[in-house]
Amino acid sequence: MSRRWLRVLRTPLGLTTAALVVAVVVLAIVAPVLWSDRAEVYDTDNILAGPSGDHWAGTDGLGRDIFFRALVASRLSLELALAATVIGVLAGLLLGTAPLLLGRRLGRLVTTGVNIAVAFPGLLLALFFAVIFGVGATGAVLAIGFALAPSFARLVQTLVAGVAALDYVSAARVAGVGRVRILLRHVLPNIAEPLVVNATIAGGGALLAFAGLSFLGLGVQQPSYDWGRLLFEGIGMIYVNPAAALAPGIAVLVAGLAFNLFGESVAKGLGVSAVGGVPVPATSSRLTGHAGRRDGTDGSTHMAMAPSDLVLDVVDLRVSFPGPAGPIRPVRGISFSVRHGEALGVVGESGSGKSLTALAVAQLIEEPGRVEADRLEFRGADLRDGPRAHRHLLGTSMAMVFQDPMTSFNPTRRMGSQLAEVAVHHQGMTRRQAMARAVDRLRAVRVPEPERRATQYPHEFSGGMRQRAMIGMGVMGNPSLIIADEPTTALDVTVQQQVLDLLQAIRDEDDVALVLISHDVTVVGEVCDRVLVMYAGRIVEDLPAHQLQGGALHPYTRALVAAVPDMRTDLDQPLAVVPGRPVDPSDVPTGCAFAARCPLADDHCRTVDPPLAPTPTGSQVACWHAGEPLELDEGTGELVEAKS
Amino acid sequence: MKELRFDDVTVRYGTVRRPFTAVDGVSLVVPAGQVVGLVGESGSGKSTLARAAVGLAPIHSGQILLDGQPVPRRGRVRPLQMVFQDPYSSLDPRMTIGESVAEPIPPGSSRAERREEVARLLALVHLDPSVATALPGRLSGGQRQRVALARALAGQPQVVIADEITSALDVSIQGAVLNLVRELQRELGLSMLFISHNLAVVRYVASHVAVMYEGRIVEQGPVEQVLVDPQHDYTRELLAAVPGNRPTSATPHAPRTRSTS
């Protein structure tokens, strides 16, 4: 918390504005104490004088020193702005939290009222209040305060609504916690940061607004004076002594800027909070770019078929991101290949590097991420040349399906034209041909009424239908590889089955290879021929899918399989659990990364990392104790070394 | 523990002119000390039914009874507690684990008593009592879901409603949470409504199962009976969709052995 605020101070703008704010506040406190007398002295010899050694900014009509008056005026200016801000923030808080406290009907009434008030111009509102409350400082404070209130109320309402919809507030309501207590304990602490930031910015605004009102003669009246009042007095003699108007003008400018920019830099500093762990590249936004990259340079030089029947050949793939303490390596050297028409499953816990592997292959890792490999070939083309060199090949021959199809489509464009775009850019079709192809492909992925569906927008599709359309987009070209990253995790079981069936059908029809990434061993076991099990950025086991049940050798694979209940699970036994936590990619231990959670681990495991080695059954496994007997501890559910 | 009974419950959203019936005349009994699984696709109304029971969704008609008495939907004493799906949003990031767990503890106990109760509950869900002073950010998904279970138990509930409590978790953690649910049920004799879209999970924890489809319950009964001899088409479809449960599978499965060796 405090570290985040400190980070704000580390930026040049944050530090400068923070210093300025402190300086202005200190000035407001000390100036009247130190210089009140000098600001009030009538120097009758120097009436309306210009700048001089005695009077740096000249004197006013009564011979008073304008420079010192501007300094002393800082307290009143700040006090009034502060008072107005407090009124505005308090009124905003009351109005903004009212919907939560008052319940649905009354709350809606308040919301409507605030919405109308927000639409009303703020300055006009201030002028209106100034007339009602009378000309003078009190009226102006109330006027600016209440003019601030609607926009602040609106902000509070939005923030409150966002937090109130979260499960922890529901949980508190279920626990019988009252509304006021929910507001104080759960809602306000979680919206405090943006509120403080916005109040600071509003303070700067109030300062400027006050100067404006006083300048118009609607604010502070004689004999009191603030910066606006001084400006008002100085402007009359601007041709005689420009400094008389400039001094208070600069004061307003500096103070206003200080508050506004300080608020902004705090907002920026706190807003870009560091997300712990590995930065996840923005995959979805890149996807449409991937499919619809413009001016597709001809990549046909790389289209020559590979001599072998390998679609994808990866040797020693590594992905790294810069971290505060040296690079973080979520993928630490993995090798695998995919043959034509083969279905390869990749399983592992979140953070095992399975998704990053897929993104690296699809050339979707963004800066500052780095992809390195000894070999990274897709249909014979060397992908290490970078995505630009192969955009045509990638656009037509490799398809990517993501977990959440909603974020993979542009919500403002019709489905048909989004699919057609791929064919227009990569296959050189005309719009009409491409549209026909899109409808044909939607039919191929079993979207009912494809002609009508093509004219609809993404939000009109259900989750399962969108996932089909996503796959349809992938098969707009003639892909030889489909990479599906958790394609069914967000879907219902019945829909999941349909999508898996669809992927299977596309494979059978066109001999397409599939890389299916999932955390669900049962799904992978059902669809794939071969399974890679990943742990901490390495492949720990590579085995035929039918060996998953019973034939797995690595203790991690065995625990994963035994952790998932299926329709034949023994109800008298606990499910297997993997004790401990997954490895943090920024802190990978020496030796076998799984050793800390492994029942078979010994000192050798903790010092020497086992290589991925072939086994007699035709699989590969990275474990010094592969296949040693394990049994289920019925008390804890942990797999333990068999006592025999 | 008491029996929870939904009696012809209907939940409607939307305006008077365009009403949307999320739950349509559902009658369901969770017998005392039993776990009833509620399965169905998203949008079938299973979560809405749960939210209606704990007062988070308005009931249009019908009654929700606890041993024949209407369930209190307001006030401090809540005999129904709920565990939510996403352990990352169900714990207040600014409250310590101890504060979160203590929140539903009925009022009237001293500070020391509450602290003791929190420690007891955390031990019950196999967490070290020292996590009470930690913020949820330091905990893994599985640990958070344990905290959420402890919080639900802190309200001394007669019935616990678990709404898809494992679907946001990694499979390796899911097993541990399911083990815990079964253990708590056995030790405390909890009555529980266990909502899930995964039939294999429901089969593992529940004794009865109800299948919900488009706001109605289309089939219910003991787990063995419904899963072995499903009567409704939708139940059959659900069963066929469980991965690894299809008569003809793409790859041959080796004979399954429980204790991997």
Coordinates of N, CA and C in Angstrom, one line a residue, chain A residues 312-321 328-338 344 346 352-365 369-378 382-385 398 483 515 517 532 534-539 612:
Chain A
L312 N 4.7 -29.0 -36.8 CA 5.4 -28.1 -35.9 C 6.5 -28.9 -35.3
D313 N 7.7 -28.2 -35.3 CA 8.9 -28.8 -34.7 C 9.5 -27.8 -33.8
V314 N 9.5 -28.1 -32.5 CA 10.1 -27.1 -31.5 C 11.2 -27.8 -30.7
V315 N 12.3 -27.1 -30.7 CA 13.5 -27.6 -29.9 C 13.9 -26.5 -29.0
D316 N 13.9 -26.9 -27.7 CA 14.5 -26.0 -26.6 C 13.8 -24.6 -26.7
L317 N 12.5 -24.6 -26.6 CA 11.8 -23.3 -26.6 C 11.9 -22.6 -25.2
R318 N 12.2 -21.4 -25.2 CA 12.3 -20.6 -23.9 C 11.6 -19.3 -24.0
V319 N 10.8 -19.0 -23.0 CA 10.1 -17.7 -23.0 C 10.5 -17.0 -21.7
S320 N 10.9 -15.7 -21.8 CA 11.3 -15.0 -20.6 C 10.7 -13.6 -20.6
F321 N 10.5 -13.1 -19.5 CA 10.0 -11.7 -19.3 C 11.0 -11.0 -18.3
I328 N 12.4 -13.4 -15.7 CA 11.6 -14.5 -15.2 C 11.4 -15.4 -16.4
R329 N 11.5 -16.7 -16.1 CA 11.5 -17.7 -17.2 C 10.3 -18.7 -17.0
P330 N 9.1 -18.3 -17.5 CA 8.0 -19.2 -17.3 C 8.0 -20.4 -18.2
V331 N 8.8 -20.4 -19.3 CA 8.9 -21.6 -20.1 C 10.5 -21.8 -20.2
R332 N 10.9 -23.0 -19.7 CA 12.4 -23.2 -19.6 C 12.9 -24.3 -20.4
G333 N 12.8 -24.1 -21.7 CA 13.4 -25.1 -22.6 C 12.6 -26.4 -22.8
I334 N 11.6 -26.3 -23.7 CA 10.8 -27.5 -24.0 C 10.9 -27.8 -25.5
S335 N 10.9 -29.1 -25.7 CA 11.0 -29.6 -27.1 C 9.8 -30.6 -27.4
F336 N 9.2 -30.4 -28.5 CA 8.1 -31.3 -28.9 C 7.8 -31.1 -30.4
S337 N 7.1 -32.1 -31.0 CA 6.8 -31.9 -32.4 C 5.3 -32.4 -32.6
V338 N 4.7 -31.9 -33.6 CA 3.3 -32.3 -33.9 C 3.3 -32.8 -35.4
L344 N -2.3 -33.2 -30.0 CA -1.4 -33.2 -28.9 C -2.1 -32.4 -27.8
V346 N -1.8 -30.6 -24.0 CA -0.8 -30.1 -23.0 C -1.6 -29.8 -21.8
S352 N 2.0 -23.1 -15.2 CA 2.9 -24.1 -15.6 C 3.6 -23.8 -16.9
G353 N 3.1 -22.7 -17.6 CA 3.7 -22.3 -18.8 C 3.1 -22.8 -20.1
K354 N 2.0 -23.5 -19.9 CA 1.4 -24.2 -21.1 C 0.8 -23.2 -22.1
S355 N 0.1 -22.1 -21.6 CA -0.5 -21.2 -22.5 C 0.6 -20.3 -23.2
L356 N 1.7 -20.0 -22.4 CA 2.8 -19.2 -23.0 C 3.4 -20.0 -24.1
T357 N 3.5 -21.3 -23.9 CA 4.1 -22.1 -25.0 C 3.3 -22.0 -26.3
A358 N 2.0 -22.0 -26.1 CA 1.1 -21.9 -27.3 C 1.3 -20.5 -27.9
L359 N 1.3 -19.5 -27.1 CA 1.4 -18.1 -27.6 C 2.8 -17.9 -28.3
A360 N 3.8 -18.6 -27.7 CA 5.1 -18.4 -28.4 C 5.1 -19.0 -29.7
V361 N 4.5 -20.2 -29.9 CA 4.4 -20.9 -31.2 C 3.6 -20.0 -32.2
A362 N 2.5 -19.4 -31.7 CA 1.7 -18.6 -32.6 C 2.3 -17.2 -32.8
Q363 N 3.4 -16.9 -32.2 CA 4.1 -15.6 -32.4 C 3.3 -14.5 -31.8
L364 N 2.6 -14.8 -30.7 CA 1.8 -13.8 -30.0 C 2.3 -13.3 -28.7
I365 N 3.6 -13.6 -28.4 CA 4.2 -13.0 -27.2 C 4.6 -11.6 -27.5
G369 N 8.3 -9.5 -23.6 CA 8.6 -10.9 -23.5 C 9.5 -11.3 -24.6
R370 N 10.4 -12.3 -24.4 CA 11.3 -12.8 -25.3 C 11.1 -14.3 -25.6
V371 N 11.1 -14.6 -26.9 CA 11.0 -16.1 -27.2 C 12.3 -16.5 -27.9
E372 N 12.9 -17.6 -27.4 CA 14.1 -18.1 -27.9 C 13.9 -19.6 -28.2
A373 N 14.6 -20.1 -29.2 CA 14.5 -21.6 -29.4 C 15.6 -22.0 -30.3
D374 N 16.0 -23.2 -30.1 CA 17.1 -23.8 -31.0 C 16.4 -24.1 -32.4
R375 N 15.2 -24.5 -32.4 CA 14.4 -24.7 -33.6 C 13.0 -24.4 -33.3
L376 N 12.3 -23.6 -34.2 CA 10.9 -23.3 -34.1 C 10.4 -23.3 -35.5
E377 N 10.0 -24.5 -36.0 CA 9.6 -24.5 -37.4 C 8.1 -24.9 -37.5
F378 N 7.4 -24.2 -38.3 CA 6.0 -24.5 -38.6 C 5.9 -24.8 -40.1
D382 N 10.9 -21.2 -40.7 CA 11.5 -20.9 -39.4 C 10.8 -19.7 -38.8
L383 N 10.1 -19.9 -37.7 CA 9.3 -18.8 -37.1 C 10.2 -17.9 -36.3
R384 N 11.5 -18.2 -36.1 CA 12.3 -17.3 -35.3 C 12.6 -16.1 -36.1
D385 N 12.3 -16.0 -37.4 CA 12.5 -14.8 -38.1 C 11.5 -13.7 -37.7
M398 N -2.3 -21.5 -39.6 CA -2.3 -21.7 -38.2 C -3.5 -21.0 -37.6
I483 N -4.4 -24.4 -32.7 CA -4.0 -24.3 -31.3 C -5.2 -23.9 -30.5
V515 N -3.4 -28.8 -31.3 CA -2.7 -28.7 -30.0 C -3.7 -28.2 -29.0
I517 N -4.8 -27.2 -25.2 CA -4.2 -26.9 -23.9 C -5.3 -26.9 -22.9
L532 N 1.3 -34.0 -23.4 CA 2.5 -33.4 -22.7 C 2.1 -32.9 -21.3
M534 N 3.0 -30.5 -18.3 CA 4.0 -29.5 -18.0 C 4.0 -29.1 -16.5
Y535 N 5.2 -28.9 -16.0 CA 5.3 -28.4 -14.6 C 6.4 -27.4 -14.6
A536 N 6.1 -26.2 -14.1 CA 7.1 -25.1 -13.9 C 7.9 -24.9 -15.1
G537 N 7.2 -24.8 -16.3 CA 7.9 -24.4 -17.5 C 8.7 -25.5 -18.2
R538 N 8.6 -26.7 -17.8 CA 9.2 -27.9 -18.4 C 8.2 -28.9 -18.7
I539 N 8.6 -29.8 -19.7 CA 7.8 -31.0 -19.9 C 8.3 -32.1 -18.9
L612 N 14.4 -35.2 -19.5 CA 13.3 -35.9 -20.1 C 13.9 -37.1 -20.9

